[in-house]
Each structure stands twice: as structure tokens, then as C-alpha cells.
Amino acid sequence: MEAALSGMRRLNPEARFWALRDVSFTVPPGKMLGVIGRNGAGKSTLLLLVGGIGKPDEGKIIVNPRIGGLLDLGAGFHRDLTGRENVFVGGVVAGLTRQEVARRFDDIVEFAEMGQFIDSPMRTYSTGMQMRLGFSVAVHTDPKVLLIDEFISVGDVAFQAKCLQRMSEIKSSGCAIMLVSQNPRQIEQLCDEAIWLKEGKILMYGDPKMIAAQYAADMGVENQELSLTQSPQIAKVFSPVESSENRVGTGEVEITSVRLLPVSEIRGGDPLDVEIEYISPEAILSPIFTVNISREDGKVCFDANTEKMQMAIPQIQGRGKIKLRIDRLDLGGGEYFVNVGVYKEKWGYPYDFHWQVYPLIVHAAVDYRTIIWPPCRWEISE
């Protein structure tokens, strides 16, 4: 979506910028996609577009109704209407008839814990009360698509737990959910896939656990109840690796070399080895090594790590080498990147992670446009 800062006079083309650019994804029924990024990355703009508030200048958005939109929970409520009246307005806007809203009214109010205030004007509600009511309306409208902006601030801990349970129920019923958040732990725990937006573009797209840890390291925020701030003792020994869009980590373990064997240009279906050399000045317990392959747009096409493959590494110290052997890499033709990393146990945070540093060229085994090309054949029954 191209956004223009209009001001008081017409701006020249150089004053225009793309709020979102080359953003492409799919959220299947029964799945949750997390969208994470700094303020100004384009998260809320993306949610507004998916919710039908505005149209993209290029490309298209396909959404199956009905949408239960929570673009800033409680947005759209009228301050001078009562909570009761706003429930009916919100339900009708979401696609229910007035009769359907009436049948669900008691459940909506009970879930929001708003019984004694439901006939008071919305202007008398706190922000938390408005958000609770907004969430309750949205999840009681049988949405096929649910859009949630910053769910973390909905009510107290007990109410958040109730919301999580309700979200799990509607997800199981086949609802596709988009969750915008700046909380990496929330993205990791709730989502099936995640997108990391940066300056309107997808920086990473794929496994939420990996993206959450990467984002937490980049932002220097707490992730999985572990602080990335080094203790004074550690700081004397280790220096964080030089952070950039392509590399982050604490530096407690450093990846010193990555080799693609036999070559970094292969044919679809060929084998590939990824050899990683590292150095760990101090003893590190139970590290996790990961290798994934992504397209240029950030979409992860292949992902393997020592934890998922049940390869326990009790301890590393000093210099070492580890290799991932892929017997056959059935990728379609194109340009890819091999990404490597080593993480603290239980995915606490990255010691060193390299993103889109090592190019991989795959020549198509057949002249088809496809992401994967596994062994296959046609058979005709006579």
C-alpha cells in the first residue's frame, strides 16, 4: 500500500513512500498467523487492509467472510451509546442480524464481565472495559476470520486466560486468526506461523519460535522469561556479535564458518550438506543448532534443528563443528538462502544467528514454477 503524506500542498513523487511493499502470505482456516515488528513497521496498516478498511495500490487481498475485526480492541464503539447499544451495533457490523445479537447478548455480557455497567454510556468505561467488551462481541459473532491488534492489553491475567481459551475454541472451529503483537513470547506460544515486518517489508516468515527469539534478540527485550541483558560477569567475557539485519546474538557462542557442500549451486533433488564451525569460550549446556532455507521474500521453505530431530547436545566448549546432511533437497528452481543459528536451550535466545547470508542456487529438475518437486509419477489404470 502506497501512503502519501499530503500536508497542505501536493507533494512531489519523492515525498511518497510505501507503507507496505511485497507482502504476501496465506492464513488457512484453523490457523493463527502472528505479525510482529517495531512501531511503524506496518503491522496495523496490514491489519486494516485485511479488515477491508482501505484498498492496496497494488496486488489483491482475498478474505472469506465473516470477519471479526478487533482493530484496536473496542474501536468503532460510539462513546455516547450505552454498552448494550454498542453490542448490537458491533454485532450487526460483524454480520449478525439484530435477532442473532439478541440471542447471544447475555453470553457476550457475561464473558466481558460487564453486567452492572452494560447500560452505562461508553464514555464512562475505562479503556480496559471497552477492550473486554470489544473482544467479547468479536468472538461471539462466529467469525471465519479474526483480526486482533495487541491482545496483550485485554483485561487482567484471569480475563486474558479466558480469552486464550476462547481463541483456542474458535480456532479449532476453523477460524483463521491474525494476531498483531510486539510481545515475542505471545507470538511464540499462540501462533502457527509468524511474520516479522520491518519498514513495511517481510524480514522473516515462518516458524514463530525462531522468529520470536530472533526478534527478542534484535529488540533486546525479555523472551520466554529470560532477559537478554547480560550479567556483569558474562559481559566481561563475551561481546555481542555485531548486530545487523543479517546477524544477531549474544556472542556466547559464535559461528565462525558456514560451508555448503559440495557446492552452493545444485540441481533440485541433489544432496546438500551444511557444515557449521563454531567457537564457545565457556561451557554451554544443551545448545540448539538450526538450519533453514528461505526464499528471497523471507518465506522459510525448509527448517531443521537439533531439538526437533531429537539430537541432544549435552555441552559444547572451545572450537567445534557440526553438519546437517540433507539426503535430497527437493526444492523448485530459484534463488534461496541458507540460514544458520545456535540458540540457548529451550530457545531462550540466539547466541549467534545468520539470516540470508549464504546464497543457494537451485536449478529446476523440471520446467515448473513450484516451491518443491519431490519424486512423483503419473499412473494410468488400464
Short mmCIF file of C-alpha atoms in Angstrom, two decimals:
data_model
loop_
_atom_site.label_atom_id
_atom_site.label_comp_id
_atom_site.label_asym_id
_atom_site.label_seq_id
_atom_site.Cartn_x
_atom_site.Cartn_y
_atom_site.Cartn_z
CA MET A 1 0.00 0.00 0.00
CA GLU A 2 1.43 3.34 -1.00
CA ALA A 3 0.83 6.08 1.53
CA ALA A 4 1.18 9.79 0.84
CA LEU A 5 1.84 12.47 3.44
CA SER A 6 -0.35 15.15 1.92
CA GLY A 7 0.16 18.13 4.23
CA MET A 8 -1.12 21.48 2.95
CA ARG A 9 0.01 21.13 -0.63
CA ARG A 10 0.51 18.47 -3.25
CA LEU A 11 3.69 16.52 -2.65
CA ASN A 12 6.10 15.56 -5.35
CA PRO A 13 6.75 11.86 -6.09
CA GLU A 14 9.88 11.83 -3.95
CA ALA A 15 7.75 12.59 -0.86
CA ARG A 16 5.73 9.39 -1.27
CA PHE A 17 6.62 6.14 0.43
CA TRP A 18 5.36 2.57 0.56
CA ALA A 19 3.77 1.71 3.91
CA LEU A 20 3.77 -1.96 2.84
CA ARG A 21 5.70 -3.49 -0.03
CA ASP A 22 5.93 -7.05 -1.40
CA VAL A 23 3.94 -8.51 1.49
CA SER A 24 2.41 -11.89 0.66
CA PHE A 25 1.03 -14.58 2.96
CA THR A 26 -1.82 -17.04 3.49
CA VAL A 27 -3.70 -17.88 6.70
CA PRO A 28 -5.59 -21.18 6.27
CA PRO A 29 -8.74 -21.98 8.27
CA GLY A 30 -7.94 -23.11 11.79
CA LYS A 31 -4.52 -21.45 11.86
CA MET A 32 -3.12 -18.36 13.58
CA LEU A 33 -0.60 -16.02 11.97
CA GLY A 34 1.38 -13.68 14.20
CA VAL A 35 2.61 -10.33 12.90
CA ILE A 36 5.44 -8.76 14.89
CA GLY A 37 7.58 -5.68 14.37
CA ARG A 38 8.54 -2.31 15.80
CA ASN A 39 6.21 0.68 15.87
CA GLY A 40 5.87 1.99 12.33
CA ALA A 41 6.71 -1.35 10.70
CA GLY A 42 3.31 -1.52 9.01
CA LYS A 43 1.55 -4.03 11.29
CA SER A 44 -1.65 -2.08 11.92
CA THR A 45 -1.78 -0.91 8.30
CA LEU A 46 -1.69 -4.54 7.21
CA LEU A 47 -4.49 -5.42 9.62
CA LEU A 48 -6.61 -2.51 8.39
CA LEU A 49 -6.21 -3.64 4.79
CA VAL A 50 -7.14 -7.23 5.60
CA GLY A 51 -10.14 -5.89 7.52
CA GLY A 52 -11.33 -4.02 4.44
CA ILE A 53 -10.52 -0.53 5.71
CA GLY A 54 -8.70 0.79 2.69
CA LYS A 55 -7.51 -0.86 -0.51
CA PRO A 56 -3.99 -1.71 -1.66
CA ASP A 57 -2.50 0.29 -4.53
CA GLU A 58 -1.08 -2.93 -5.97
CA GLY A 59 -1.88 -6.60 -5.54
CA LYS A 60 -5.03 -8.01 -4.00
CA ILE A 61 -6.40 -9.24 -0.68
CA ILE A 62 -8.79 -12.20 -0.61
CA VAL A 63 -10.71 -12.69 2.64
CA ASN A 64 -13.56 -15.09 3.24
CA PRO A 65 -16.28 -13.55 5.47
CA ARG A 66 -17.30 -13.20 8.16
CA ILE A 67 -14.56 -11.04 9.71
CA GLY A 68 -14.50 -10.44 13.45
CA GLY A 69 -12.20 -7.43 13.42
CA LEU A 70 -10.53 -6.16 16.55
CA LEU A 71 -8.57 -3.30 15.07
CA ASP A 72 -7.57 -1.82 18.42
CA LEU A 73 -9.97 -3.70 20.67
CA GLY A 74 -13.14 -1.69 21.12
CA ALA A 75 -12.54 0.59 18.15
CA GLY A 76 -15.80 1.53 16.44
CA PHE A 77 -17.80 1.83 19.64
CA HIS A 78 -19.68 5.11 19.99
CA ARG A 79 -18.89 6.96 23.19
CA ASP A 80 -22.41 8.31 23.65
CA LEU A 81 -24.14 4.95 23.23
CA THR A 82 -24.52 2.52 26.10
CA GLY A 83 -22.64 -0.73 26.26
CA ARG A 84 -25.86 -2.54 25.36
CA GLU A 85 -26.38 -0.41 22.26
CA ASN A 86 -22.77 -0.83 21.20
CA VAL A 87 -23.07 -4.62 21.47
CA PHE A 88 -25.91 -4.53 18.95
CA VAL A 89 -24.05 -2.13 16.67
CA GLY A 90 -20.89 -4.23 16.79
CA GLY A 91 -22.76 -7.48 16.19
CA VAL A 92 -24.66 -6.12 13.19
CA VAL A 93 -21.48 -4.63 11.70
CA ALA A 94 -19.87 -8.07 12.07
CA GLY A 95 -22.67 -9.61 10.00
CA LEU A 96 -25.23 -10.82 12.53
CA THR A 97 -28.89 -9.91 12.41
CA ARG A 98 -30.35 -7.98 15.33
CA GLN A 99 -32.21 -11.13 16.37
CA GLU A 100 -28.97 -13.14 16.39
CA VAL A 101 -27.28 -10.50 18.54
CA ALA A 102 -30.23 -10.58 20.95
CA ARG A 103 -29.91 -14.35 21.35
CA ARG A 104 -26.19 -14.04 22.14
CA PHE A 105 -26.41 -10.85 24.18
CA ASP A 106 -26.33 -12.47 27.63
CA ASP A 107 -23.31 -14.61 26.70
CA ILE A 108 -21.47 -11.54 25.36
CA VAL A 109 -22.09 -9.53 28.52
CA GLU A 110 -21.26 -12.42 30.84
CA PHE A 111 -17.99 -13.15 29.03
CA ALA A 112 -16.97 -9.48 29.21
CA GLU A 113 -17.91 -9.33 32.92
CA MET A 114 -19.83 -6.11 32.26
CA GLY A 115 -23.24 -6.93 33.73
CA GLN A 116 -23.67 -3.99 36.09
CA PHE A 117 -22.26 -1.46 33.60
CA ILE A 118 -23.86 -2.59 30.36
CA ASP A 119 -26.48 0.19 30.36
CA SER A 120 -23.98 2.95 31.14
CA PRO A 121 -22.65 5.22 28.35
CA MET A 122 -19.44 4.01 26.74
CA ARG A 123 -17.73 7.28 27.68
CA THR A 124 -17.86 6.16 31.32
CA TYR A 125 -15.92 2.95 30.54
CA SER A 126 -12.22 2.60 31.13
CA THR A 127 -10.06 1.54 28.19
CA GLY A 128 -9.86 -1.96 29.63
CA MET A 129 -13.64 -2.23 29.89
CA GLN A 130 -14.06 -1.15 26.26
CA MET A 131 -11.49 -3.67 25.13
CA ARG A 132 -13.11 -6.51 27.08
CA LEU A 133 -16.48 -5.76 25.54
CA GLY A 134 -14.94 -5.43 22.06
CA PHE A 135 -13.24 -8.80 22.36
CA SER A 136 -16.40 -10.45 23.63
CA VAL A 137 -18.51 -9.11 20.75
CA ALA A 138 -15.97 -10.25 18.17
CA VAL A 139 -15.59 -13.80 19.45
CA HIS A 140 -19.36 -14.31 19.72
CA THR A 141 -20.11 -13.49 16.08
CA ASP A 142 -18.90 -16.84 14.64
CA PRO A 143 -16.10 -15.17 12.65
CA LYS A 144 -14.38 -17.04 9.86
CA VAL A 145 -11.52 -14.55 10.12
CA LEU A 146 -10.48 -12.88 13.38
CA LEU A 147 -8.15 -9.86 13.41
CA ILE A 148 -6.59 -8.95 16.75
CA ASP A 149 -4.40 -5.92 17.45
CA GLU A 150 -2.32 -6.02 20.65
CA PHE A 151 -4.33 -8.65 22.53
CA ILE A 152 -1.88 -8.49 25.48
CA SER A 153 -3.63 -5.48 26.98
CA VAL A 154 -7.07 -7.07 27.29
CA GLY A 155 -8.04 -7.07 30.97
CA ASP A 156 -6.30 -8.76 33.88
CA VAL A 157 -4.47 -12.09 33.91
CA ALA A 158 -7.63 -14.10 34.64
CA PHE A 159 -9.51 -12.45 31.77
CA GLN A 160 -6.58 -12.99 29.42
CA ALA A 161 -6.64 -16.70 30.26
CA LYS A 162 -10.34 -16.80 29.43
CA CYS A 163 -9.65 -15.02 26.13
CA LEU A 164 -6.94 -17.53 25.26
CA GLN A 165 -9.35 -20.39 25.87
CA ARG A 166 -12.00 -18.76 23.68
CA MET A 167 -9.47 -18.09 20.91
CA SER A 168 -8.43 -21.73 21.02
CA GLU A 169 -12.05 -22.81 20.66
CA ILE A 170 -12.82 -20.61 17.65
CA LYS A 171 -9.51 -21.57 16.05
CA SER A 172 -10.44 -25.24 16.42
CA SER A 173 -13.76 -24.48 14.74
CA GLY A 174 -11.89 -23.38 11.59
CA CYS A 175 -11.45 -19.64 12.15
CA ALA A 176 -8.35 -18.07 10.59
CA ILE A 177 -6.73 -15.65 13.06
CA MET A 178 -4.25 -12.80 12.57
CA LEU A 179 -2.62 -11.52 15.74
CA VAL A 180 -0.58 -8.31 15.74
CA SER A 181 1.70 -8.02 18.76
CA GLN A 182 5.03 -6.66 19.94
CA ASN A 183 5.28 -9.46 22.50
CA PRO A 184 7.56 -12.23 21.13
CA ARG A 185 6.57 -14.70 23.83
CA GLN A 186 2.90 -14.30 22.88
CA ILE A 187 3.68 -14.84 19.19
CA GLU A 188 5.67 -17.97 20.01
CA GLN A 189 3.04 -19.50 22.28
CA LEU A 190 -0.10 -18.77 20.27
CA CYS A 191 0.78 -18.76 16.58
CA ASP A 192 1.30 -21.46 13.97
CA GLU A 193 3.32 -19.13 11.72
CA ALA A 194 4.70 -15.64 12.09
CA ILE A 195 5.76 -12.65 10.01
CA TRP A 196 8.38 -10.15 11.12
CA LEU A 197 7.68 -6.81 9.45
CA LYS A 198 10.39 -4.20 9.16
CA GLU A 199 9.92 -0.90 7.34
CA GLY A 200 6.89 -2.28 5.51
CA LYS A 201 8.58 -5.44 4.23
CA ILE A 202 8.69 -9.03 5.43
CA LEU A 203 12.04 -9.64 7.08
CA MET A 204 11.22 -13.21 8.17
CA TYR A 205 8.24 -15.51 7.59
CA GLY A 206 7.86 -18.96 9.09
CA ASP A 207 8.41 -20.70 12.43
CA PRO A 208 7.09 -18.46 15.26
CA LYS A 209 9.53 -19.84 17.81
CA MET A 210 12.54 -18.92 15.69
CA ILE A 211 11.14 -15.52 14.71
CA ALA A 212 10.17 -14.67 18.30
CA ALA A 213 13.66 -15.43 19.58
CA GLN A 214 15.26 -13.54 16.71
CA TYR A 215 13.02 -10.50 17.24
CA ALA A 216 13.63 -10.55 21.00
CA ALA A 217 17.37 -10.55 20.46
CA ASP A 218 17.11 -7.74 17.93
CA MET A 219 14.99 -5.62 20.26
CA GLY A 220 16.83 -6.52 23.46
CA VAL A 221 13.55 -7.42 25.18
CA GLU A 222 12.63 -10.25 27.51
CA ASN A 223 11.68 -13.52 25.84
CA GLN A 224 10.50 -16.75 27.49
CA GLU A 225 11.02 -15.16 30.91
CA LEU A 226 14.75 -14.76 30.22
CA SER A 227 16.39 -11.37 29.90
CA LEU A 228 18.80 -10.79 27.06
CA THR A 229 20.64 -8.24 29.19
CA GLN A 230 23.95 -9.84 30.08
CA SER A 231 25.10 -10.05 33.66
CA PRO A 232 28.29 -8.14 34.54
CA GLN A 233 30.20 -11.44 34.77
CA ILE A 234 29.18 -12.55 31.29
CA ALA A 235 29.78 -9.10 29.85
CA LYS A 236 33.43 -9.32 30.88
CA VAL A 237 33.91 -12.49 28.86
CA PHE A 238 31.62 -12.13 25.85
CA SER A 239 30.84 -9.35 23.43
CA PRO A 240 27.56 -9.46 21.50
CA VAL A 241 28.06 -10.20 17.83
CA GLU A 242 27.81 -7.15 15.60
CA SER A 243 24.06 -6.81 15.17
CA SER A 244 22.53 -6.14 11.77
CA GLU A 245 19.54 -7.22 9.72
CA ASN A 246 21.50 -10.37 8.87
CA ARG A 247 23.09 -11.27 12.19
CA VAL A 248 22.10 -11.10 15.85
CA GLY A 249 23.09 -12.85 19.08
CA THR A 250 24.78 -12.53 22.43
CA GLY A 251 28.13 -13.91 21.24
CA GLU A 252 28.44 -16.56 23.95
CA VAL A 253 28.78 -18.97 21.04
CA GLU A 254 29.99 -17.62 17.70
CA ILE A 255 29.52 -19.23 14.30
CA THR A 256 32.87 -18.76 12.58
CA SER A 257 32.32 -20.56 9.27
CA VAL A 258 29.47 -21.98 7.18
CA ARG A 259 30.05 -24.14 4.12
CA LEU A 260 27.54 -25.57 1.65
CA LEU A 261 28.83 -28.89 0.34
CA PRO A 262 29.62 -29.99 -2.26
CA VAL A 263 28.72 -26.61 -3.83
CA SER A 264 26.32 -23.71 -3.30
CA GLU A 265 24.71 -24.27 -6.70
CA ILE A 266 22.77 -27.52 -7.06
CA ARG A 267 20.02 -29.19 -9.02
CA GLY A 268 16.65 -29.88 -7.40
CA GLY A 269 16.79 -33.32 -5.74
CA ASP A 270 20.54 -33.24 -5.15
CA PRO A 271 22.01 -33.81 -1.67
CA LEU A 272 23.34 -30.89 0.35
CA ASP A 273 25.50 -30.70 3.47
CA VAL A 274 25.56 -27.61 5.66
CA GLU A 275 28.74 -27.53 7.74
CA ILE A 276 28.92 -25.11 10.67
CA GLU A 277 32.08 -24.28 12.60
CA TYR A 278 31.75 -22.50 15.92
CA ILE A 279 33.69 -21.36 18.97
CA SER A 280 32.42 -21.31 22.55
CA PRO A 281 34.87 -19.76 25.06
CA GLU A 282 32.89 -21.11 28.01
CA ALA A 283 30.94 -24.32 28.56
CA ILE A 284 27.42 -24.08 27.10
CA LEU A 285 24.81 -26.64 28.13
CA SER A 286 22.24 -28.12 25.73
CA PRO A 287 22.55 -25.66 22.82
CA ILE A 288 20.21 -25.93 19.84
CA PHE A 289 21.62 -25.70 16.32
CA THR A 290 19.28 -24.78 13.50
CA VAL A 291 19.43 -24.65 9.71
CA ASN A 292 16.67 -23.39 7.48
CA ILE A 293 16.31 -22.38 3.86
CA SER A 294 14.33 -19.30 2.87
CA ARG A 295 13.30 -17.60 -0.33
CA GLU A 296 14.31 -14.02 -1.05
CA ASP A 297 10.93 -12.82 0.31
CA GLY A 298 11.72 -14.39 3.71
CA LYS A 299 9.39 -17.38 3.45
CA VAL A 300 11.02 -20.38 5.11
CA CYS A 301 10.77 -23.45 2.84
CA PHE A 302 12.78 -25.91 4.94
CA ASP A 303 13.59 -25.97 8.64
CA ALA A 304 15.62 -28.43 10.71
CA ASN A 305 17.10 -28.17 14.19
CA THR A 306 18.74 -30.49 16.66
CA GLU A 307 15.84 -30.26 19.12
CA LYS A 308 13.12 -31.32 16.67
CA MET A 309 15.34 -34.09 15.33
CA GLN A 310 16.00 -35.28 18.92
CA MET A 311 19.75 -34.88 18.67
CA ALA A 312 20.76 -33.95 22.20
CA ILE A 313 23.97 -31.95 22.58
CA PRO A 314 24.85 -32.10 26.30
CA GLN A 315 27.61 -29.47 26.21
CA ILE A 316 29.96 -27.58 23.91
CA GLN A 317 33.16 -25.70 24.71
CA GLY A 318 36.03 -24.45 22.60
CA ARG A 319 36.07 -24.93 18.84
CA GLY A 320 33.77 -27.41 17.18
CA LYS A 321 32.00 -28.43 14.02
CA ILE A 322 28.50 -29.72 13.30
CA LYS A 323 26.98 -30.78 9.99
CA LEU A 324 23.43 -31.19 8.70
CA ARG A 325 23.15 -33.73 5.90
CA ILE A 326 20.16 -33.37 3.57
CA ASP A 327 19.94 -36.54 1.51
CA ARG A 328 17.94 -34.85 -1.23
CA LEU A 329 16.75 -31.26 -1.38
CA ASP A 330 13.59 -31.30 -3.46
CA LEU A 331 13.24 -27.56 -3.96
CA GLY A 332 11.95 -25.94 -7.11
CA GLY A 333 14.34 -23.85 -9.14
CA GLY A 334 15.25 -20.41 -7.84
CA GLU A 335 17.45 -18.35 -5.56
CA TYR A 336 17.40 -19.20 -1.86
CA PHE A 337 19.38 -18.51 1.30
CA VAL A 338 20.67 -20.97 3.89
CA ASN A 339 20.22 -19.54 7.39
CA VAL A 340 22.05 -20.95 10.41
CA GLY A 341 21.97 -20.34 14.13
CA VAL A 342 22.80 -21.62 17.58
CA TYR A 343 20.39 -20.96 20.45
CA LYS A 344 20.28 -21.23 24.21
CA GLU A 345 18.50 -24.33 25.48
CA LYS A 346 14.69 -24.24 25.16
CA TRP A 347 15.06 -21.49 22.53
CA GLY A 348 15.86 -18.94 25.20
CA TYR A 349 17.65 -16.56 22.81
CA PRO A 350 20.17 -16.78 19.96
CA TYR A 351 23.86 -16.97 20.73
CA ASP A 352 24.51 -16.31 17.03
CA PHE A 353 22.08 -16.34 14.11
CA HIS A 354 22.90 -15.61 10.46
CA TRP A 355 19.92 -14.67 8.24
CA GLN A 356 20.12 -14.60 4.44
CA VAL A 357 23.91 -14.50 4.37
CA TYR A 358 24.64 -17.72 2.45
CA PRO A 359 23.07 -17.87 -1.05
CA LEU A 360 21.94 -21.15 -2.57
CA ILE A 361 21.08 -21.53 -6.25
CA VAL A 362 18.76 -24.41 -7.17
CA HIS A 363 18.32 -25.33 -10.81
CA ALA A 364 14.90 -26.78 -11.61
CA ALA A 365 14.75 -30.51 -12.16
CA VAL A 366 11.72 -29.85 -14.38
CA ASP A 367 10.47 -26.69 -16.03
CA TYR A 368 7.74 -25.97 -13.47
CA ARG A 369 7.20 -22.99 -11.19
CA THR A 370 6.95 -24.69 -7.82
CA ILE A 371 8.46 -24.45 -4.34
CA ILE A 372 9.07 -28.19 -4.02
CA TRP A 373 9.48 -31.01 -6.51
CA PRO A 374 9.55 -34.37 -4.69
CA PRO A 375 9.83 -37.67 -6.56
CA CYS A 376 6.48 -38.32 -8.23
CA ARG A 377 4.96 -40.04 -11.24
CA TRP A 378 1.62 -40.49 -13.00
CA GLU A 379 0.00 -43.90 -13.27
CA ILE A 380 -2.91 -44.83 -15.52
CA SER A 381 -5.14 -47.75 -14.61
CA GLU A 382 -5.98 -49.85 -17.64
#
